mmCIF file of C-alpha atoms and ligand atoms in Angstrom:
data_model
loop_
_atom_site.group_PDB
_atom_site.id
_atom_site.type_symbol
_atom_site.label_atom_id
_atom_site.label_comp_id
_atom_site.label_asym_id
_atom_site.label_seq_id
_atom_site.Cartn_x
_atom_site.Cartn_y
_atom_site.Cartn_z
ATOM 1 C CA MET A 1 -17.314 -45.148 5.161
ATOM 2 C CA LYS A 2 -19.513 -46.796 7.786
ATOM 3 C CA ALA A 3 -22.502 -44.812 9.052
ATOM 4 C CA GLU A 4 -22.369 -44.349 12.822
ATOM 5 C CA VAL A 5 -25.380 -43.917 15.101
ATOM 6 C CA THR A 6 -24.936 -43.711 18.862
ATOM 7 C CA VAL A 7 -28.024 -44.033 21.057
ATOM 8 C CA ILE A 8 -27.481 -42.275 24.378
ATOM 9 C CA GLU A 9 -29.145 -44.606 26.843
ATOM 10 C CA HIS A 10 -28.320 -42.809 30.076
ATOM 11 C CA PRO A 11 -31.275 -43.337 32.477
ATOM 12 C CA LEU A 12 -31.640 -39.633 33.250
ATOM 13 C CA VAL A 13 -31.852 -38.851 29.527
ATOM 14 C CA GLN A 14 -34.421 -41.591 28.977
ATOM 15 C CA HIS A 15 -36.545 -40.477 31.943
ATOM 16 C CA LYS A 16 -36.551 -36.838 30.890
ATOM 17 C CA LEU A 17 -37.337 -37.786 27.294
ATOM 18 C CA THR A 18 -40.390 -39.738 28.471
ATOM 19 C CA LEU A 19 -41.614 -36.681 30.372
ATOM 20 C CA MET A 20 -41.143 -34.588 27.222
ATOM 21 C CA ARG A 21 -43.133 -37.048 25.131
ATOM 22 C CA GLN A 22 -46.185 -36.848 27.401
ATOM 23 C CA ALA A 23 -48.907 -34.738 25.792
ATOM 24 C CA GLU A 24 -49.827 -33.116 29.126
ATOM 25 C CA THR A 25 -46.309 -31.716 29.735
ATOM 26 C CA SER A 26 -46.578 -27.908 29.762
ATOM 27 C CA THR A 27 -44.586 -25.546 27.532
ATOM 28 C CA GLY A 28 -42.477 -24.350 30.462
ATOM 29 C CA LYS A 29 -41.720 -27.864 31.670
ATOM 30 C CA PHE A 30 -40.928 -29.022 28.111
ATOM 31 C CA ARG A 31 -38.389 -26.208 27.713
ATOM 32 C CA GLN A 32 -36.833 -26.941 31.091
ATOM 33 C CA LEU A 33 -36.493 -30.647 30.262
ATOM 34 C CA LEU A 34 -34.935 -29.920 26.874
ATOM 35 C CA HIS A 35 -32.421 -27.667 28.605
ATOM 36 C CA GLU A 36 -31.555 -30.380 31.144
ATOM 37 C CA ILE A 37 -31.281 -33.057 28.457
ATOM 38 C CA GLY A 38 -29.023 -30.726 26.462
ATOM 39 C CA ILE A 39 -26.536 -30.748 29.356
ATOM 40 C CA LEU A 40 -26.598 -34.549 29.608
ATOM 41 C CA LEU A 41 -26.314 -35.100 25.866
ATOM 42 C CA ALA A 42 -23.395 -32.668 25.672
ATOM 43 C CA TYR A 43 -21.614 -34.726 28.313
ATOM 44 C CA GLU A 44 -22.053 -37.922 26.287
ATOM 45 C CA VAL A 45 -21.252 -36.460 22.878
ATOM 46 C CA THR A 46 -17.971 -34.973 24.101
ATOM 47 C CA ARG A 47 -16.678 -38.248 25.575
ATOM 48 C CA ASP A 48 -14.116 -38.732 22.823
ATOM 49 C CA LEU A 49 -12.639 -35.217 22.765
ATOM 50 C CA PRO A 50 -8.851 -35.559 22.589
ATOM 51 C CA LEU A 51 -6.742 -34.532 25.563
ATOM 52 C CA LYS A 52 -3.216 -33.233 25.810
ATOM 53 C CA TYR A 53 -0.985 -33.140 28.893
ATOM 54 C CA GLU A 54 0.353 -29.819 30.167
ATOM 55 C CA GLU A 55 2.660 -29.090 33.046
ATOM 56 C CA ILE A 56 0.861 -27.247 35.839
ATOM 57 C CA LYS A 57 1.535 -26.541 39.499
ATOM 58 C CA THR A 58 -0.914 -27.515 42.208
ATOM 59 C CA PRO A 59 -0.368 -25.766 45.578
ATOM 60 C CA LEU A 60 1.795 -28.785 46.497
ATOM 61 C CA ALA A 61 3.576 -30.107 43.433
ATOM 62 C CA PRO A 62 4.083 -29.818 39.683
ATOM 63 C CA MET A 63 2.302 -32.367 37.499
ATOM 64 C CA PHE A 64 1.346 -33.130 33.917
ATOM 65 C CA ALA A 65 -2.421 -32.716 33.803
ATOM 66 C CA PRO A 66 -4.953 -33.387 31.026
ATOM 67 C CA MET A 67 -6.577 -30.542 29.145
ATOM 68 C CA LEU A 68 -8.648 -30.412 25.981
ATOM 69 C CA ALA A 69 -6.260 -30.677 23.056
ATOM 70 C CA ALA A 70 -8.063 -28.654 20.377
ATOM 71 C CA ASP A 71 -6.361 -25.329 19.588
ATOM 72 C CA LYS A 72 -9.696 -23.716 18.829
ATOM 73 C CA LYS A 73 -12.976 -23.960 20.737
ATOM 74 C CA MET A 74 -15.666 -26.111 19.171
ATOM 75 C CA VAL A 75 -18.679 -24.629 17.404
ATOM 76 C CA ILE A 76 -22.225 -25.586 18.312
ATOM 77 C CA VAL A 77 -24.524 -24.967 15.341
ATOM 78 C CA SER A 78 -28.200 -24.746 16.223
ATOM 79 C CA ILE A 79 -30.839 -25.465 13.609
ATOM 80 C CA MET A 80 -33.527 -22.935 14.497
ATOM 81 C CA ARG A 81 -35.949 -22.830 16.003
ATOM 82 C CA ALA A 82 -35.975 -26.008 18.033
ATOM 83 C CA GLY A 83 -32.172 -26.384 18.117
ATOM 84 C CA GLN A 84 -32.100 -23.386 20.470
ATOM 85 C CA GLY A 85 -33.528 -25.535 23.255
ATOM 86 C CA LEU A 86 -30.645 -28.006 23.086
ATOM 87 C CA LEU A 87 -28.079 -25.269 22.531
ATOM 88 C CA ASP A 88 -28.851 -23.539 25.854
ATOM 89 C CA GLY A 89 -28.123 -26.670 27.865
ATOM 90 C CA ILE A 90 -25.011 -27.528 25.892
ATOM 91 C CA LEU A 91 -23.590 -24.047 26.446
ATOM 92 C CA GLU A 92 -24.041 -24.484 30.173
ATOM 93 C CA LEU A 93 -21.577 -27.397 29.987
ATOM 94 C CA ILE A 94 -19.290 -25.913 27.317
ATOM 95 C CA PRO A 95 -19.545 -22.164 28.001
ATOM 96 C CA SER A 96 -16.590 -21.192 25.828
ATOM 97 C CA ALA A 97 -17.950 -22.872 22.683
ATOM 98 C CA ARG A 98 -18.582 -20.676 19.662
ATOM 99 C CA VAL A 99 -22.080 -20.697 18.224
ATOM 100 C CA GLY A 100 -23.508 -20.780 14.732
ATOM 101 C CA HIS A 101 -27.139 -20.554 13.636
ATOM 102 C CA ILE A 102 -28.904 -22.026 10.650
ATOM 103 C CA GLY A 103 -32.526 -20.985 10.188
ATOM 104 C CA LEU A 104 -34.519 -23.714 8.449
ATOM 105 C CA TYR A 105 -38.171 -24.493 8.313
ATOM 106 C CA ARG A 106 -39.724 -27.570 6.856
ATOM 107 C CA ASP A 107 -42.315 -26.918 4.161
ATOM 108 C CA PRO A 108 -45.477 -28.519 5.614
ATOM 109 C CA ILE A 109 -46.515 -30.087 2.289
ATOM 110 C CA THR A 110 -43.270 -31.088 0.554
ATOM 111 C CA HIS A 111 -41.138 -31.427 3.742
ATOM 112 C CA VAL A 112 -38.306 -29.697 1.888
ATOM 113 C CA ALA A 113 -36.079 -27.635 4.224
ATOM 114 C CA VAL A 114 -36.132 -23.918 3.411
ATOM 115 C CA GLU A 115 -33.211 -21.792 4.624
ATOM 116 C CA TYR A 116 -33.876 -18.301 6.038
ATOM 117 C CA TYR A 117 -30.694 -17.615 8.028
ATOM 118 C CA PHE A 118 -27.037 -18.673 8.139
ATOM 119 C CA LYS A 119 -24.355 -17.291 10.442
ATOM 120 C CA VAL A 120 -21.294 -19.166 11.673
ATOM 121 C CA PRO A 121 -17.872 -18.141 13.054
ATOM 122 C CA TYR A 122 -15.576 -16.820 10.285
ATOM 123 C CA ASP A 123 -12.811 -19.297 11.190
ATOM 124 C CA ILE A 124 -15.052 -22.358 11.303
ATOM 125 C CA ASP A 125 -12.623 -24.108 8.926
ATOM 126 C CA GLN A 126 -10.262 -24.440 11.929
ATOM 127 C CA ARG A 127 -12.915 -25.798 14.289
ATOM 128 C CA ASP A 128 -14.891 -28.951 15.082
ATOM 129 C CA VAL A 129 -18.660 -28.566 14.750
ATOM 130 C CA LEU A 130 -21.596 -30.098 16.600
ATOM 131 C CA VAL A 131 -24.915 -29.535 14.812
ATOM 132 C CA VAL A 132 -27.959 -29.721 17.097
ATOM 133 C CA ASP A 133 -31.675 -30.123 16.442
ATOM 134 C CA PRO A 134 -34.022 -32.156 18.656
ATOM 135 C CA MET A 135 -35.778 -33.849 15.713
ATOM 136 C CA LEU A 136 -34.456 -35.933 12.803
ATOM 137 C CA ALA A 137 -37.635 -36.832 10.916
ATOM 138 C CA THR A 138 -37.326 -37.052 7.109
ATOM 139 C CA GLY A 139 -33.744 -35.888 7.603
ATOM 140 C CA ASN A 140 -34.181 -33.076 5.085
ATOM 141 C CA SER A 141 -33.345 -30.331 7.592
ATOM 142 C CA ALA A 142 -30.262 -32.097 8.933
ATOM 143 C CA VAL A 143 -29.041 -32.888 5.399
ATOM 144 C CA ALA A 144 -29.578 -29.264 4.289
ATOM 145 C CA ALA A 145 -27.757 -27.951 7.373
ATOM 146 C CA VAL A 146 -24.754 -30.221 6.844
ATOM 147 C CA ASP A 147 -24.712 -29.514 3.070
ATOM 148 C CA ARG A 148 -24.476 -25.822 3.913
ATOM 149 C CA LEU A 149 -21.816 -26.324 6.594
ATOM 150 C CA LYS A 150 -19.621 -28.395 4.312
ATOM 151 C CA GLU A 151 -19.441 -25.351 2.007
ATOM 152 C CA VAL A 152 -17.468 -23.575 4.777
ATOM 153 C CA ASN A 153 -15.303 -26.629 5.421
ATOM 154 C CA PRO A 154 -15.197 -27.254 9.208
ATOM 155 C CA LYS A 155 -12.552 -29.654 10.577
ATOM 156 C CA SER A 156 -15.219 -32.191 11.576
ATOM 157 C CA ILE A 157 -18.996 -32.427 11.967
ATOM 158 C CA LYS A 158 -21.202 -34.406 14.385
ATOM 159 C CA PHE A 159 -24.998 -34.319 14.473
ATOM 160 C CA LEU A 160 -26.885 -34.449 17.780
ATOM 161 C CA CYS A 161 -30.636 -34.874 18.147
ATOM 162 C CA LEU A 162 -33.081 -36.125 20.726
ATOM 163 C CA LEU A 163 -35.334 -38.275 18.562
ATOM 164 C CA ALA A 164 -34.658 -39.866 15.201
ATOM 165 C CA ALA A 165 -36.865 -41.730 12.743
ATOM 166 C CA PRO A 166 -35.320 -44.697 10.888
ATOM 167 C CA GLU A 167 -36.180 -42.966 7.585
ATOM 168 C CA GLY A 168 -34.274 -39.842 8.645
ATOM 169 C CA ILE A 169 -31.196 -41.812 9.674
ATOM 170 C CA THR A 170 -31.162 -43.652 6.331
ATOM 171 C CA HIS A 171 -31.547 -40.442 4.338
ATOM 172 C CA PHE A 172 -28.945 -38.549 6.377
ATOM 173 C CA HIS A 173 -26.334 -41.248 6.143
ATOM 174 C CA ALA A 174 -26.917 -41.726 2.416
ATOM 175 C CA GLN A 175 -25.980 -38.065 1.955
ATOM 176 C CA HIS A 176 -23.435 -37.676 4.762
ATOM 177 C CA PRO A 177 -21.945 -41.071 5.681
ATOM 178 C CA ASP A 178 -18.978 -39.280 7.265
ATOM 179 C CA VAL A 179 -21.110 -37.494 9.888
ATOM 180 C CA PRO A 180 -21.926 -39.495 13.042
ATOM 181 C CA ILE A 181 -25.393 -39.179 14.562
ATOM 182 C CA TYR A 182 -26.012 -39.075 18.319
ATOM 183 C CA THR A 183 -29.598 -39.491 19.520
ATOM 184 C CA ALA A 184 -31.468 -40.376 22.698
ATOM 185 C CA ALA A 185 -33.919 -42.653 20.851
ATOM 186 C CA ILE A 186 -34.798 -44.119 17.474
ATOM 187 C CA ASP A 187 -38.572 -44.220 17.120
ATOM 188 C CA GLU A 188 -40.784 -46.384 14.913
ATOM 189 C CA TYR A 189 -41.731 -44.550 11.733
ATOM 190 C CA LEU A 190 -42.878 -41.279 10.121
ATOM 191 C CA ASP A 191 -46.592 -40.640 9.639
ATOM 192 C CA GLU A 192 -48.065 -39.241 6.395
ATOM 193 C CA ASN A 193 -47.320 -35.684 7.616
ATOM 194 C CA GLY A 194 -43.687 -36.487 8.271
ATOM 195 C CA TYR A 195 -44.082 -36.586 12.070
ATOM 196 C CA ILE A 196 -42.104 -39.042 14.154
ATOM 197 C CA ILE A 197 -44.304 -41.755 15.701
ATOM 198 C CA PRO A 198 -44.649 -42.106 18.662
ATOM 199 C CA GLY A 199 -42.384 -39.019 18.894
ATOM 200 C CA LEU A 200 -43.172 -35.998 21.003
ATOM 201 C CA GLY A 201 -45.119 -33.827 18.556
ATOM 202 C CA ASP A 202 -43.763 -30.639 17.019
ATOM 203 C CA ALA A 203 -40.694 -29.707 19.047
ATOM 204 C CA GLY A 204 -40.666 -26.014 18.085
ATOM 205 C CA ASP A 205 -44.339 -25.556 18.843
ATOM 206 C CA ARG A 206 -44.074 -27.392 22.154
ATOM 207 C CA MET A 207 -41.015 -25.349 23.181
ATOM 208 C CA TYR A 208 -42.521 -22.004 22.379
ATOM 209 C CA GLY A 209 -46.265 -22.637 22.743
ATOM 210 C CA THR A 210 -46.977 -21.604 19.176
ATOM 211 C CA LYS A 211 -49.740 -24.117 18.525
HETATM 212 O O1 LIG B 1 -36.090 -34.092 9.478
HETATM 213 P P1 LIG B 1 -37.097 -33.121 8.993
HETATM 214 O O2 LIG B 1 -38.244 -33.768 8.270
HETATM 215 O O3 LIG B 1 -36.498 -32.018 8.187
HETATM 216 O O4 LIG B 1 -37.808 -32.501 10.260
HETATM 217 C C1 LIG B 1 -37.107 -32.038 11.363
HETATM 218 C C2 LIG B 1 -37.183 -30.543 11.464
HETATM 219 O O5 LIG B 1 -38.525 -30.150 11.776
HETATM 220 C C3 LIG B 1 -38.501 -29.304 12.923
HETATM 221 O O6 LIG B 1 -38.333 -27.984 12.586
HETATM 222 P P2 LIG B 1 -39.503 -27.117 11.895
HETATM 223 O O7 LIG B 1 -39.381 -27.159 10.426
HETATM 224 O O8 LIG B 1 -40.820 -27.516 12.476
HETATM 225 O O9 LIG B 1 -39.116 -25.652 12.296
HETATM 226 P P3 LIG B 1 -39.157 -24.973 13.752
HETATM 227 O O10 LIG B 1 -38.046 -25.594 14.533
HETATM 228 O O11 LIG B 1 -38.933 -23.548 13.446
HETATM 229 O O12 LIG B 1 -40.493 -25.255 14.369
HETATM 230 C C4 LIG B 1 -37.301 -29.824 13.676
HETATM 231 O O13 LIG B 1 -36.825 -28.919 14.638
HETATM 232 C C5 LIG B 1 -36.308 -30.092 12.595
HETATM 233 O O14 LIG B 1 -35.549 -28.964 12.217
HETATM 234 O O1 LIG B 2 -42.132 -35.296 14.652
HETATM 235 C C1 LIG B 2 -41.623 -34.244 14.241
HETATM 236 C C2 LIG B 2 -41.165 -34.095 12.919
HETATM 237 C C3 LIG B 2 -40.602 -32.921 12.548
HETATM 238 N N1 LIG B 2 -40.506 -31.902 13.426
HETATM 239 C C4 LIG B 2 -40.956 -32.029 14.696
HETATM 240 O O2 LIG B 2 -40.852 -31.086 15.472
HETATM 241 N N2 LIG B 2 -41.514 -33.188 15.068
HETATM 242 MG MG1 LIG B 3 -41.574 -27.005 14.388
#
């Protein structure tokens, strides 16, 4: 199966991402921008949702009108902590979505993803899933999240991030070639600490002011 990566090049996304990258951007502004970008990314990532036609009545006439075809609402799965920042914006656009959480932190030395929480809707096997995390660096967190989700067998999985490193894309698609990646940018490389260069720093810390 061919690995798919879609770069979302919308000018508003690119502009807001540049503001987020800037070292002088405050915690509050960073969070606000991530929220706004979440809305825009959700719009792009849902472009191919299937539609069905239902008969409705306008005040003037009956018509067949398009509606989302899925029987069950989609599930947005946030990889905590930083996924929460994207999730908020996405839920503004898709308020009826269900939500799952996977708590993962990256060991600072080995970069292995360590799970501390997992909660998803009980009927996720009947739903399409969008996994969100702003950063795809080594790819270990995204791979671990999708490994875990495949155990509960959702109908489909997409992965949405803000920034991806080439190394992370390669690793993710080696493990999960069936899962398309959506990102606003593909940066240059990972440094020796596993940070995306030029990147935007540590997304969780910048969102919450923890460093
Ligand atoms: O691709 P990887 O190398 O796994 O790195 C990416 C992960 O690192 C960050 O989370 P972090 O572990 O810093 O946890 P936090 O969101 O709680 O800060 C980020 O939000 C991703 O989940
Ligand atoms: O550059 C990076 C890499 C991992 N996690 C982040 O938040 N930033
Ligand atoms: Mg972090």
